[in-house]
Structures are given as structure tokens and as C-alpha cells.
Amino acid sequence: MPDQRFKTLDDMHDIAGKPVLVREDLNVPMQNGVVSDDTRLRATVATLTELADAHAKVLVLAHFGRPKGHASDELSLRPIADALGDVLGRHVGFLASPERHAVDALANGSITVLENSRFFPGEEKNDPALIQQMAALGDFYVNDAFSAAHRAHVTTEGLAGVLPAFAGRAMEAELKALEAALGNPEHPVAAVVGGAKVSSKLDVLTHLVTKVDHLIIGGGMANTFLAARGVDVGKSLCEHDLTDTANSILDAADAANCTVHLPYDVVVAKKFAAGADNRTVNVHEVGSDEMILDIGMSAVEALSDVLKTCKTLVWNGPLGAFEMEPFDRATVALAQTAAALTREGSLVSVAGGGDTVAALNHAGAARDFSFVSTAGGAFLEWMEGKELPGVKALEA
Ligand code: ADP
Ligand code: MG
């Protein structure tokens, strides 16, 4: 990249024999002491092996859970260090209380996980004393954890101010994908925003109307927008107190030349349950005892046609209550259209959000998307147009 705003592993020189502090996301789900999903561990492989193969002493920094400054056996990273070793296919060491002399004794090319950074009371306070104490352990700092970049903590932000700082491979890929999707995208750009509530995504919606050409609203939040336009949504999930807000978002979209797409047919049921009796109706025909659980197939067809005219798609939030069949149909169908357009090379597609990732996996579409972010909170803050402190520190 010509005008790259941050340094990457390509810019690291003379690291053989030197300790490199690498912030990773090891905050994996555990069940009965076993890692139940190793997606995040696999995301570390590129950076950790590249640095170890360059004969650095790799020191992995990460948090696990919310110990709030107190050490405990339950939240130790020790078992996760072992699981990381399995994923990497090489030995991974562990240091409970790291000091420079212990680091100096490590072998070149070794990988060592340091204990849960949040055991230190200073971590979440970005405490200058802890920054100095940790910086003394390494000669370089690499941040490879985009998912933690919305926090200004010692291991996510502070260290970048005192050590030569670089983006790891996973961070680099994430930043490039996000840049292509919203930073400097090819137009026309479509955004799909779905999920349960408008209130949780107000800032996302307000930011997107200024950035994208088409805003596709689905999920429970579409009901609030429909209600704002005078539609009776019956017993649907709907934030009636936010109808004024919804109207001002629609006005802002108009002013910014952003076309908002609301569904004109919807799938309704009387029970919020898998397999509930349901019918597809025009939005003006929702019964007073019915709730909208998905958008209709005519709406999905129209939205597919919109995506066919677009070069870029950013997606957060399912279009319906996708966890319950058959209310997954719209999400699955539109995801498969986006996946096909991406495969054909006409669309750059980026998606993120906990339930969104689950929905795209359910649709068998995730692997065809250009990029799927597992970053949750950091992804949403980025969709809100916020500057992430961990990213900003790398750009400085
Ligand atoms: P993400 O985790 O990807 O950011 P959200 O958490 O905002 O997504 O939204 C996902 C939730 O929204 C899902 O649990 C889904 O069932 C719910 N949802 C979507 N459409 C509806 C609807 N019409 N009525 C009720 N809940 C809905
Ligand atoms: Mg969610």
C-alpha cells in the first residue's frame, strides 16, 4: 500500500534474538476448562509464526475475562497457552510474573504467553507505571488484536507510545478490509443494518447515512422505522419512543442522498417460537395480535437487485429472528446473494457482529464474504465512525 498509515511486520528489522511484545486476542470461550472455539487462536498463527521464524523472542500479551485487577486461577491464561501451542503446532511457554532477566533467558524463536494482563490493576487504567514496567520486557510492540482496539489499555494502546509499534498480520488484514468497506470504498456502497433494536445501533445508523448510497434496514429495528412512517406493527418488537429519532435518521439520509430501504412485505406470527404458524403480508396488513419476525421474500428480491448494482457491502445485524426457522429465510437468502456476487468479483463484502457471524455461518455464506470480522464491540465502534485508540496509536 503506498500511503499506509501504520507500520506492519514488513517494517520490522533486526529482530533476531530480541524480545517482541505481541498483543493478541486470546479471550476464547471455555467450557469445563477446554477451549470450545479456537477461531481467535487461529487468527494469531500468521503473526506469531512469522516473528518466531525470524528468531525473535515472542512474548504474547492478552487478557482473559474480567478479573478487574485481581489474579485468580480461573482466569489464568496458562491453559489457553497450551491450547495455543496445539493450534500453532509448536511449544508455547508461559510466564506468570514476567521480568526482563526471565525474558533474556528465553530461546530465540520461542513463543511465550504472559499471564492475563488484566491481573494488573493498571492495565485498564492505561497506567504510566505499568506501561514502563511492561515496555522494559520488550524491544518492539506489535498489536494484532483489532477486537481490543476500542480500549485504551496498557497492552492495547499505552505500549505503542513508548516502543516502536507495528500492526500484526491479523490487525493489518482487518484494517485493510475495513478501509475498503467504509474508509475509502468503491461506490455504490450498500449497508445492511439489522438486529433487534434501533437503540443499540443509533450511532451506526447516523454515521452510515453519511457514508453509504443504500441503507438497508431489517430485523427488529425495521419495525421502529415502519412505525415512524405510520405503519401499525401490531405486537412486533418496536421502540415506539424512538420514532422521532427514526424519522430524523430518515431525514438525514434524504439530505445525504442515501436511499433507505425498508421492507414492504414481512413474515408475521402470533408466537415468538421456532416453527410458529406464519404468513407473509404487506406491511400494512400486520394483525394487531401478530409480530414481524422476518422480512418477506419480495423485499429480499428487491434488495438482491440493489446489491447487484453495488460495488461494496457492509453488513451488521440479521434481517429476522434467524435463530428460529423459518424466520431465517431472508437473512439466508440475502447472505447467499452477497456471497455469490462476491465470488463473481462484482462485490466487496465485509460483515461483523456476534449474531451476524453466526447467521452468515448458518447461511453457509461466511467463507465467500471478502472479510468477516469477529471483533464485536470494536467492529461496531468502527461502523459508528469512531477512532479506535489502539488503531490510532499505531498510526501515530
Ligand atoms: P449482532 O450481534 O450481529 O450485532 P444484534 O445483536 O444487533 O446483531 O441482533 C441480533 C438479534 O436480533 C438476533 O437475536 C435476532 O433474533 C434479533 N432479531 C432480528 N430480527 C428480529 C425481529 N423481527 N424481532 C425480534 N428479534 C429480531
Ligand atoms: Mg448480538
Coordinates of N, CA and C in Angstrom, one line a residue, residues 144-367:
D144 N -1.9 -7.1 17.4 CA -2.5 -8.0 16.4 C -4.0 -8.2 16.8
A145 N -4.5 -7.4 17.8 CA -5.8 -7.7 18.3 C -6.8 -6.5 18.0
F146 N -7.3 -6.5 16.8 CA -8.3 -5.4 16.5 C -9.5 -5.4 17.4
S147 N -9.9 -6.6 17.8 CA -11.1 -6.7 18.7 C -10.9 -6.0 20.0
A148 N -9.7 -5.7 20.4 CA -9.5 -5.0 21.7 C -9.1 -3.5 21.4
A149 N -9.1 -3.1 20.2 CA -8.5 -1.8 19.8 C -9.4 -0.6 20.2
H150 N -10.7 -0.9 20.6 CA -11.5 0.2 21.1 C -11.3 0.5 22.5
R151 N -10.3 -0.2 23.1 CA -10.0 0.1 24.5 C -8.6 0.8 24.6
A152 N -8.4 1.8 25.4 CA -7.1 2.4 25.6 C -6.5 1.9 26.9
H153 N -6.0 0.6 26.8 CA -5.4 0.0 27.9 C -3.9 -0.1 27.6
V154 N -3.1 -0.5 28.7 CA -1.7 -0.6 28.5 C -1.3 -1.5 27.4
T155 N -1.9 -2.7 27.3 CA -1.4 -3.6 26.2 C -2.0 -3.3 24.9
T156 N -3.1 -2.5 24.8 CA -3.7 -2.2 23.5 C -3.3 -0.8 23.0
E157 N -2.9 0.1 23.8 CA -2.6 1.4 23.4 C -1.4 2.0 24.0
G158 N -1.2 1.9 25.3 CA -0.1 2.6 26.0 C 1.2 2.2 25.5
L159 N 1.5 0.9 25.3 CA 2.8 0.4 24.9 C 3.2 1.0 23.5
A160 N 2.2 1.3 22.7 CA 2.5 1.8 21.3 C 3.2 3.2 21.4
G161 N 2.9 3.9 22.6 CA 3.5 5.2 22.7 C 5.0 5.2 23.2
V162 N 5.5 4.1 23.7 CA 6.9 4.0 24.2 C 7.8 3.0 23.5
L163 N 7.2 2.1 22.7 CA 8.1 1.2 22.0 C 7.8 1.4 20.5
P164 N 8.7 1.0 19.6 CA 8.4 1.0 18.2 C 7.2 0.1 17.9
A165 N 6.2 0.6 17.3 CA 4.9 -0.1 17.2 C 4.5 -0.5 15.8
F166 N 3.9 -1.7 15.7 CA 3.6 -2.3 14.4 C 2.3 -3.0 14.5
A167 N 1.6 -3.1 13.3 CA 0.4 -3.9 13.2 C 0.7 -5.3 12.9
G168 N 0.2 -6.3 13.6 CA 0.4 -7.7 13.2 C -0.4 -8.0 12.0
R169 N -0.3 -9.3 11.5 CA -0.9 -9.7 10.2 C -2.4 -9.7 10.3
A170 N -3.0 -10.1 11.4 CA -4.4 -10.1 11.6 C -5.0 -8.7 11.6
M171 N -4.3 -7.9 12.4 CA -4.7 -6.5 12.5 C -4.6 -5.8 11.1
E172 N -3.5 -6.1 10.4 CA -3.3 -5.5 9.1 C -4.5 -5.9 8.2
A173 N -4.8 -7.2 8.2 CA -5.9 -7.6 7.3 C -7.2 -7.0 7.6
E174 N -7.5 -6.9 8.9 CA -8.7 -6.3 9.4 C -8.8 -4.8 9.0
L175 N -7.7 -4.1 9.2 CA -7.7 -2.6 8.8 C -7.9 -2.4 7.3
K176 N -7.2 -3.3 6.6 CA -7.3 -3.1 5.1 C -8.8 -3.4 4.6
A177 N -9.4 -4.5 5.2 CA -10.8 -4.8 4.8 C -11.7 -3.7 5.2
L178 N -11.5 -3.1 6.4 CA -12.4 -2.1 6.9 C -12.3 -0.8 6.1
E179 N -11.0 -0.5 5.7 CA -10.7 0.6 4.9 C -11.4 0.5 3.5
A180 N -11.4 -0.7 2.9 CA -12.0 -1.0 1.6 C -13.5 -0.9 1.7
A181 N -14.1 -1.2 2.9 CA -15.5 -1.2 3.1 C -16.2 0.2 3.4
L182 N -15.5 0.9 4.2 CA -16.1 2.2 4.6 C -15.1 3.4 4.5
G183 N -13.9 3.2 4.7 CA -12.9 4.2 4.8 C -12.8 4.9 3.4
N184 N -12.5 4.0 2.4 CA -12.3 4.5 1.0 C -12.9 3.5 0.1
P185 N -14.2 3.3 0.1 CA -14.8 2.2 -0.7 C -15.1 2.6 -2.1
E186 N -15.3 1.6 -2.9 CA -15.8 1.8 -4.3 C -17.3 2.0 -4.2
H187 N -17.8 3.0 -4.8 CA -19.3 3.2 -4.8 C -19.9 2.6 -6.0
P188 N -21.2 2.3 -6.0 CA -22.1 2.5 -4.8 C -21.9 1.5 -3.7
V189 N -22.1 2.0 -2.5 CA -21.9 1.2 -1.2 C -23.3 0.9 -0.6
A190 N -23.6 -0.3 -0.3 CA -24.8 -0.7 0.5 C -24.4 -1.1 1.9
A191 N -25.2 -0.7 2.8 CA -25.1 -1.2 4.2 C -26.4 -1.9 4.6
V192 N -26.2 -3.1 5.2 CA -27.3 -3.8 5.8 C -27.2 -3.6 7.3
V193 N -28.2 -3.1 7.9 CA -28.2 -3.0 9.3 C -29.5 -3.7 9.8
G194 N -29.3 -4.7 10.6 CA -30.4 -5.4 11.2 C -30.2 -5.6 12.7
G195 N -30.9 -6.6 13.2 CA -30.7 -6.9 14.6 C -32.0 -6.5 15.4
A196 N -31.9 -6.5 16.7 CA -33.1 -6.4 17.5 C -33.5 -4.9 17.6
K197 N -32.6 -4.0 18.0 CA -33.1 -2.7 18.4 C -32.4 -1.6 17.8
V198 N -33.1 -0.5 17.5 CA -32.6 0.7 17.0 C -31.6 1.3 18.0
S199 N -32.1 1.3 19.3 CA -31.3 2.0 20.4 C -29.9 1.5 20.5
S200 N -29.6 0.2 20.1 CA -28.2 -0.3 20.3 C -27.4 0.2 19.1
K201 N -28.0 0.7 18.0 CA -27.3 1.0 16.8 C -27.5 2.4 16.2
L202 N -28.0 3.3 17.1 CA -28.3 4.6 16.7 C -27.1 5.3 16.1
D203 N -25.9 5.2 16.7 CA -24.7 5.8 16.2 C -24.3 5.2 14.9
V204 N -24.5 3.9 14.7 CA -24.2 3.2 13.5 C -25.0 3.8 12.4
L205 N -26.3 3.9 12.6 CA -27.2 4.4 11.6 C -26.9 5.8 11.2
T206 N -26.7 6.7 12.2 CA -26.4 8.1 11.9 C -25.2 8.2 11.1
H207 N -24.1 7.4 11.4 CA -22.9 7.5 10.7 C -23.1 7.0 9.2
L208 N -23.7 5.9 9.1 CA -23.8 5.2 7.8 C -24.6 6.1 6.8
V209 N -25.6 6.8 7.2 CA -26.4 7.6 6.2 C -25.5 8.6 5.5
T210 N -24.4 9.0 6.2 CA -23.5 10.0 5.6 C -22.4 9.3 4.7
K211 N -22.4 8.0 4.7 CA -21.3 7.3 4.1 C -21.7 6.4 2.9
V212 N -22.9 5.9 3.0 CA -23.3 4.8 2.0 C -24.4 5.4 1.1
D213 N -24.6 4.7 -0.1 CA -25.6 5.1 -1.1 C -26.9 4.4 -0.8
H214 N -26.9 3.2 -0.2 CA -28.1 2.4 0.1 C -28.0 1.9 1.5
L215 N -29.0 2.3 2.3 CA -29.1 1.8 3.7 C -30.3 0.8 3.8
I216 N -30.0 -0.5 4.0 CA -31.0 -1.5 4.0 C -31.3 -1.8 5.5
I217 N -32.5 -1.5 5.9 CA -32.8 -1.8 7.3 C -33.7 -3.0 7.5
G218 N -33.3 -3.9 8.3 CA -34.1 -5.1 8.5 C -34.2 -5.4 10.0
G219 N -34.6 -6.6 10.4 CA -34.6 -7.1 11.7 C -35.7 -6.3 12.5
G220 N -35.5 -6.4 13.9 CA -36.5 -5.7 14.7 C -36.4 -4.2 14.5
M221 N -35.3 -3.7 14.2 CA -35.2 -2.2 14.1 C -36.0 -1.7 12.9
A222 N -36.2 -2.5 11.9 CA -37.1 -2.0 10.8 C -38.5 -1.7 11.3
N223 N -38.9 -2.4 12.3 CA -40.3 -2.2 12.8 C -40.4 -0.8 13.4
T224 N -39.4 -0.3 14.1 CA -39.4 1.1 14.6 C -39.5 2.1 13.5
F225 N -38.7 1.8 12.4 CA -38.8 2.7 11.2 C -40.2 2.7 10.5
L226 N -40.7 1.5 10.4 CA -42.1 1.3 9.8 C -43.1 2.1 10.7
A227 N -43.0 1.9 12.0 CA -43.9 2.6 12.9 C -43.8 4.1 12.7
A228 N -42.5 4.6 12.6 CA -42.3 6.0 12.4 C -43.0 6.5 11.1
R229 N -43.1 5.6 10.2 CA -43.8 6.0 8.9 C -45.3 5.7 8.9
G230 N -45.8 5.4 10.1 CA -47.3 5.3 10.3 C -47.8 3.9 10.1
V231 N -46.9 2.9 10.0 CA -47.4 1.5 9.9 C -47.7 1.0 11.2
D232 N -48.8 0.2 11.3 CA -49.2 -0.4 12.6 C -48.5 -1.8 12.6
V233 N -47.5 -1.9 13.5 CA -46.7 -3.1 13.5 C -47.2 -4.2 14.5
G234 N -48.4 -4.0 15.0 CA -49.0 -5.0 15.9 C -48.2 -5.2 17.2
K235 N -47.9 -6.5 17.5 CA -47.2 -6.8 18.7 C -45.7 -7.0 18.4
S236 N -45.2 -6.5 17.3 CA -43.8 -6.6 16.9 C -42.9 -5.9 18.0
L237 N -41.7 -6.5 18.1 CA -40.6 -5.7 18.8 C -40.5 -4.4 18.2
C238 N -40.7 -3.3 18.9 CA -40.7 -2.0 18.3 C -40.4 -0.9 19.4
E239 N -39.5 0.0 19.2 CA -39.2 1.0 20.2 C -40.0 2.3 19.8
H240 N -41.3 2.3 20.3 CA -42.2 3.4 19.9 C -41.6 4.8 20.4
D241 N -40.9 4.8 21.4 CA -40.3 6.1 21.9 C -39.2 6.6 21.0
L242 N -38.8 5.8 20.0 CA -37.7 6.2 19.1 C -38.2 6.6 17.7
T243 N -39.5 6.8 17.6 CA -40.0 7.0 16.2 C -39.5 8.4 15.7
D244 N -39.4 9.4 16.6 CA -38.9 10.7 16.2 C -37.4 10.6 15.7
T245 N -36.7 9.8 16.5 CA -35.3 9.6 16.2 C -35.2 8.9 14.8
A246 N -36.1 7.9 14.6 CA -36.1 7.2 13.3 C -36.4 8.1 12.2
N247 N -37.3 9.0 12.4 CA -37.7 10.0 11.4 C -36.5 10.9 11.1
S248 N -35.8 11.3 12.1 CA -34.7 12.2 11.8 C -33.5 11.5 11.1
I249 N -33.4 10.2 11.4 CA -32.4 9.4 10.6 C -32.8 9.4 9.1
L250 N -34.1 9.2 8.9 CA -34.6 9.2 7.5 C -34.4 10.5 6.8
D251 N -34.6 11.6 7.6 CA -34.4 12.9 7.0 C -32.9 13.1 6.7
A252 N -32.0 12.7 7.6 CA -30.6 12.9 7.4 C -30.2 12.1 6.1
A253 N -30.8 10.9 6.0 CA -30.5 10.1 4.8 C -30.9 10.8 3.5
D254 N -32.1 11.4 3.5 CA -32.5 12.2 2.4 C -31.5 13.3 2.0
A255 N -31.2 14.0 3.1 CA -30.2 15.1 2.9 C -28.9 14.7 2.3
A256 N -28.5 13.4 2.6 CA -27.2 12.9 2.2 C -27.3 12.1 0.9
N257 N -28.5 12.1 0.3 CA -28.6 11.3 -0.9 C -28.4 9.8 -0.7
C258 N -28.8 9.3 0.5 CA -28.7 7.9 0.8 C -30.1 7.3 0.7
T259 N -30.3 6.3 -0.1 CA -31.6 5.7 -0.2 C -31.8 4.7 0.9
V260 N -32.9 4.8 1.7 CA -33.2 3.9 2.7 C -34.2 2.9 2.2
H261 N -33.9 1.6 2.5 CA -34.8 0.5 2.0 C -35.4 -0.1 3.2
L262 N -36.7 0.0 3.3 CA -37.5 -0.7 4.4 C -38.3 -1.8 3.7
P263 N -38.6 -2.9 4.4 CA -39.3 -3.9 3.7 C -40.7 -3.5 3.4
Y264 N -41.3 -4.0 2.3 CA -42.7 -3.8 2.1 C -43.5 -5.0 2.2
D265 N -42.9 -6.2 2.4 CA -43.6 -7.4 2.9 C -42.8 -8.0 4.0
V266 N -43.5 -8.6 4.9 CA -42.9 -9.1 6.1 C -43.6 -10.5 6.5
V267 N -42.8 -11.3 7.3 CA -43.3 -12.5 7.8 C -43.8 -12.3 9.2
V268 N -45.1 -12.7 9.4 CA -45.6 -12.4 10.8 C -46.1 -13.7 11.4
A269 N -46.1 -13.7 12.8 CA -46.5 -14.9 13.5 C -47.1 -14.4 14.8
K270 N -47.9 -15.3 15.4 CA -48.5 -14.9 16.7 C -47.7 -15.3 17.9
K271 N -46.7 -16.2 17.6 CA -45.9 -16.7 18.7 C -44.4 -16.5 18.3
F272 N -43.6 -16.1 19.3 CA -42.1 -16.0 19.1 C -41.5 -17.3 19.3
A273 N -41.6 -18.2 18.3 CA -41.1 -19.6 18.5 C -40.8 -20.2 17.2
A274 N -39.8 -21.1 17.2 CA -39.4 -21.8 16.0 C -40.6 -22.6 15.5
G275 N -40.8 -22.5 14.2 CA -41.9 -23.3 13.5 C -43.3 -22.7 13.8
A276 N -43.4 -21.5 14.4 CA -44.7 -20.9 14.6 C -45.4 -20.7 13.3
D277 N -46.8 -20.9 13.4 CA -47.6 -20.6 12.2 C -47.3 -19.2 11.8
N278 N -47.2 -19.0 10.5 CA -46.8 -17.7 10.0 C -47.4 -17.4 8.6
R279 N -47.4 -16.1 8.3 CA -47.8 -15.8 6.9 C -47.0 -14.6 6.5
T280 N -46.9 -14.4 5.2 CA -46.2 -13.3 4.6 C -47.3 -12.2 4.1
V281 N -47.1 -11.0 4.6 CA -48.1 -10.0 4.3 C -47.4 -8.7 3.9
N282 N -48.2 -7.8 3.3 CA -47.8 -6.4 3.1 C -47.7 -5.8 4.5
V283 N -46.7 -4.8 4.6 CA -46.5 -4.2 5.9 C -47.8 -3.6 6.5
H284 N -48.7 -3.2 5.6 CA -49.9 -2.5 6.0 C -51.0 -3.5 6.5
E285 N -50.7 -4.8 6.4 CA -51.7 -5.9 6.8 C -51.3 -6.7 8.0
V286 N -50.4 -6.1 8.8 CA -50.0 -6.9 10.1 C -51.2 -6.8 11.1
G287 N -51.6 -8.0 11.6 CA -52.7 -8.0 12.5 C -52.3 -7.5 13.9
S288 N -53.2 -7.0 14.7 CA -52.9 -6.4 15.9 C -52.3 -7.4 16.9
D289 N -52.6 -8.7 16.7 CA -52.0 -9.8 17.6 C -50.9 -10.5 16.9
E290 N -50.3 -9.9 15.9 CA -49.2 -10.5 15.2 C -47.9 -9.8 15.4
M291 N -46.7 -10.5 15.2 CA -45.5 -9.8 15.3 C -44.6 -10.1 14.0
I292 N -43.9 -9.1 13.6 CA -43.0 -9.3 12.4 C -41.7 -10.0 12.9
L293 N -41.4 -11.2 12.3 CA -40.2 -11.9 12.7 C -39.2 -12.0 11.6
D294 N -39.6 -11.6 10.4 CA -38.6 -11.6 9.3 C -39.1 -10.7 8.2
I295 N -38.3 -10.3 7.3 CA -38.8 -9.5 6.1 C -39.2 -10.5 5.0
G296 N -40.0 -10.1 4.1 CA -40.6 -11.0 3.1 C -39.7 -11.3 1.9
M297 N -40.1 -12.3 1.2 CA -39.3 -12.7 0.0 C -39.3 -11.6 -1.1
S298 N -40.4 -10.9 -1.3 CA -40.4 -9.8 -2.3 C -39.4 -8.8 -1.9
A299 N -39.4 -8.4 -0.7 CA -38.4 -7.4 -0.2 C -37.0 -7.9 -0.5
V300 N -36.8 -9.2 -0.2 CA -35.4 -9.8 -0.4 C -35.0 -9.7 -1.8
E301 N -36.0 -10.0 -2.7 CA -35.7 -9.9 -4.2 C -35.3 -8.5 -4.6
A302 N -36.0 -7.6 -4.1 CA -35.7 -6.2 -4.4 C -34.3 -5.8 -3.9
L303 N -34.0 -6.3 -2.7 CA -32.7 -6.0 -2.0 C -31.6 -6.7 -2.8
S304 N -31.8 -7.9 -3.3 CA -30.8 -8.6 -4.1 C -30.5 -7.7 -5.3
D305 N -31.5 -7.1 -5.9 CA -31.3 -6.3 -7.1 C -30.5 -5.1 -6.8
V306 N -30.7 -4.5 -5.6 CA -29.9 -3.4 -5.1 C -28.4 -3.8 -5.0
L307 N -28.2 -5.0 -4.4 CA -26.8 -5.4 -4.2 C -26.1 -5.7 -5.6
K308 N -26.9 -6.1 -6.5 CA -26.3 -6.3 -7.9 C -25.8 -5.0 -8.5
T309 N -26.3 -3.9 -8.1 CA -25.8 -2.6 -8.6 C -24.7 -2.0 -7.8
C310 N -24.3 -2.7 -6.7 CA -23.3 -2.1 -5.8 C -22.0 -2.7 -5.9
K311 N -20.9 -2.0 -5.5 CA -19.6 -2.5 -5.5 C -19.1 -2.9 -4.2
T312 N -19.8 -2.4 -3.1 CA -19.3 -2.6 -1.8 C -20.5 -2.8 -0.9
L313 N -20.3 -3.8 0.1 CA -21.4 -4.1 1.1 C -20.8 -4.2 2.4
V314 N -21.4 -3.5 3.4 CA -21.0 -3.7 4.8 C -22.3 -4.1 5.5
W315 N -22.2 -5.2 6.3 CA -23.4 -5.8 6.9 C -23.2 -6.0 8.4
N316 N -24.2 -5.5 9.2 CA -24.2 -5.8 10.6 C -25.7 -6.0 11.0
G317 N -26.0 -7.2 11.5 CA -27.3 -7.5 12.1 C -28.2 -8.3 11.1
P318 N -28.8 -9.4 11.6 CA -29.6 -10.2 10.8 C -30.9 -9.5 10.5
L319 N -31.5 -10.0 9.4 CA -32.8 -9.4 8.9 C -34.0 -9.8 9.6
G320 N -33.9 -11.0 10.3 CA -35.0 -11.5 11.1 C -34.5 -12.3 12.3
A321 N -35.5 -12.9 13.0 CA -35.1 -13.7 14.1 C -34.6 -15.1 13.6
F322 N -33.3 -15.0 13.1 CA -32.8 -16.1 12.3 C -32.5 -17.4 13.1
E323 N -32.5 -17.2 14.4 CA -32.2 -18.4 15.3 C -33.4 -19.4 15.2
M324 N -34.5 -18.9 14.7 CA -35.7 -19.8 14.7 C -36.2 -20.0 13.3
E325 N -36.2 -21.2 12.8 CA -36.7 -21.5 11.5 C -38.2 -21.3 11.5
P326 N -38.9 -20.8 10.5 CA -38.4 -20.4 9.2 C -38.0 -18.9 9.1
F327 N -37.8 -18.3 10.3 CA -37.6 -16.8 10.3 C -36.1 -16.4 9.9
D328 N -35.4 -17.4 9.4 CA -34.0 -17.2 9.0 C -34.0 -17.0 7.4
R329 N -35.1 -17.1 6.8 CA -35.1 -17.2 5.3 C -34.5 -16.0 4.6
A330 N -35.0 -14.8 5.1 CA -34.5 -13.5 4.4 C -33.0 -13.4 4.6
T331 N -32.5 -13.6 5.8 CA -31.1 -13.4 6.1 C -30.3 -14.4 5.3
V332 N -30.8 -15.6 5.2 CA -30.0 -16.7 4.5 C -30.0 -16.3 3.0
A333 N -31.2 -15.9 2.5 CA -31.2 -15.6 1.0 C -30.4 -14.4 0.6
L334 N -30.5 -13.3 1.4 CA -29.7 -12.2 1.0 C -28.2 -12.4 1.2
A335 N -27.8 -13.2 2.3 CA -26.4 -13.5 2.5 C -25.9 -14.4 1.4
Q336 N -26.7 -15.3 0.8 CA -26.2 -16.1 -0.3 C -26.1 -15.3 -1.5
T337 N -27.0 -14.3 -1.8 CA -26.8 -13.4 -2.9 C -25.5 -12.6 -2.8
A338 N -25.2 -12.1 -1.6 CA -24.0 -11.3 -1.4 C -22.8 -12.2 -1.6
A339 N -22.9 -13.4 -1.1 CA -21.7 -14.4 -1.3 C -21.5 -14.7 -2.7
A340 N -22.6 -14.9 -3.5 CA -22.4 -15.2 -4.9 C -21.8 -14.0 -5.7
L341 N -22.3 -12.8 -5.4 CA -21.7 -11.6 -6.0 C -20.3 -11.4 -5.7
T342 N -19.9 -11.7 -4.5 CA -18.5 -11.6 -4.0 C -17.6 -12.6 -4.8
R343 N -18.2 -13.9 -4.9 CA -17.4 -14.9 -5.7 C -17.2 -14.5 -7.1
E344 N -18.2 -13.9 -7.7 CA -18.1 -13.4 -9.1 C -17.2 -12.2 -9.2
G345 N -16.9 -11.6 -8.1 CA -15.9 -10.5 -8.2 C -16.6 -9.1 -8.4
S346 N -17.9 -9.1 -8.3 CA -18.5 -7.8 -8.5 C -18.8 -7.0 -7.2
L347 N -18.6 -7.7 -6.1 CA -18.9 -7.0 -4.8 C -17.8 -7.3 -3.8
V348 N -17.4 -6.2 -3.0 CA -16.5 -6.4 -1.8 C -17.5 -6.4 -0.7
S349 N -17.4 -7.5 0.1 CA -18.4 -7.7 1.2 C -17.7 -7.8 2.5
V350 N -18.1 -7.0 3.5 CA -17.5 -7.0 4.8 C -18.6 -7.1 5.8
A351 N -18.5 -8.0 6.8 CA -19.6 -8.2 7.8 C -19.0 -8.4 9.1
G352 N -19.7 -8.0 10.2 CA -19.3 -8.2 11.5 C -20.4 -8.2 12.5
G353 N -20.1 -8.6 13.8 CA -21.2 -8.7 14.8 C -21.4 -10.1 15.2
G354 N -21.6 -10.3 16.5 CA -21.6 -11.7 17.0 C -22.7 -12.5 16.3
D355 N -24.0 -12.0 16.3 CA -25.1 -12.7 15.7 C -25.0 -12.7 14.2
T356 N -24.4 -11.7 13.7 CA -24.2 -11.6 12.2 C -23.3 -12.8 11.7
V357 N -22.2 -12.9 12.4 CA -21.3 -14.0 12.1 C -21.9 -15.4 12.1
A358 N -22.7 -15.6 13.2 CA -23.5 -16.8 13.4 C -24.4 -17.0 12.2
A359 N -25.1 -15.9 11.9 CA -26.1 -16.0 10.8 C -25.5 -16.3 9.4
L360 N -24.3 -15.7 9.2 CA -23.6 -15.9 7.9 C -23.1 -17.4 7.9
N361 N -22.6 -17.9 9.0 CA -22.2 -19.3 9.0 C -23.4 -20.2 8.8
H362 N -24.5 -19.9 9.4 CA -25.7 -20.7 9.2 C -26.1 -20.7 7.8
A363 N -25.9 -19.6 7.1 CA -26.3 -19.5 5.7 C -25.2 -20.1 4.7
G364 N -24.1 -20.5 5.3 CA -23.0 -21.1 4.5 C -22.4 -20.0 3.6
A365 N -22.5 -18.7 4.1 CA -22.0 -17.6 3.2 C -20.7 -17.0 3.7
A366 N -20.4 -17.3 5.0 CA -19.3 -16.5 5.6 C -18.0 -16.7 4.8
R367 N -17.7 -17.9 4.3 CA -16.4 -18.1 3.7 C -16.3 -17.4 2.4

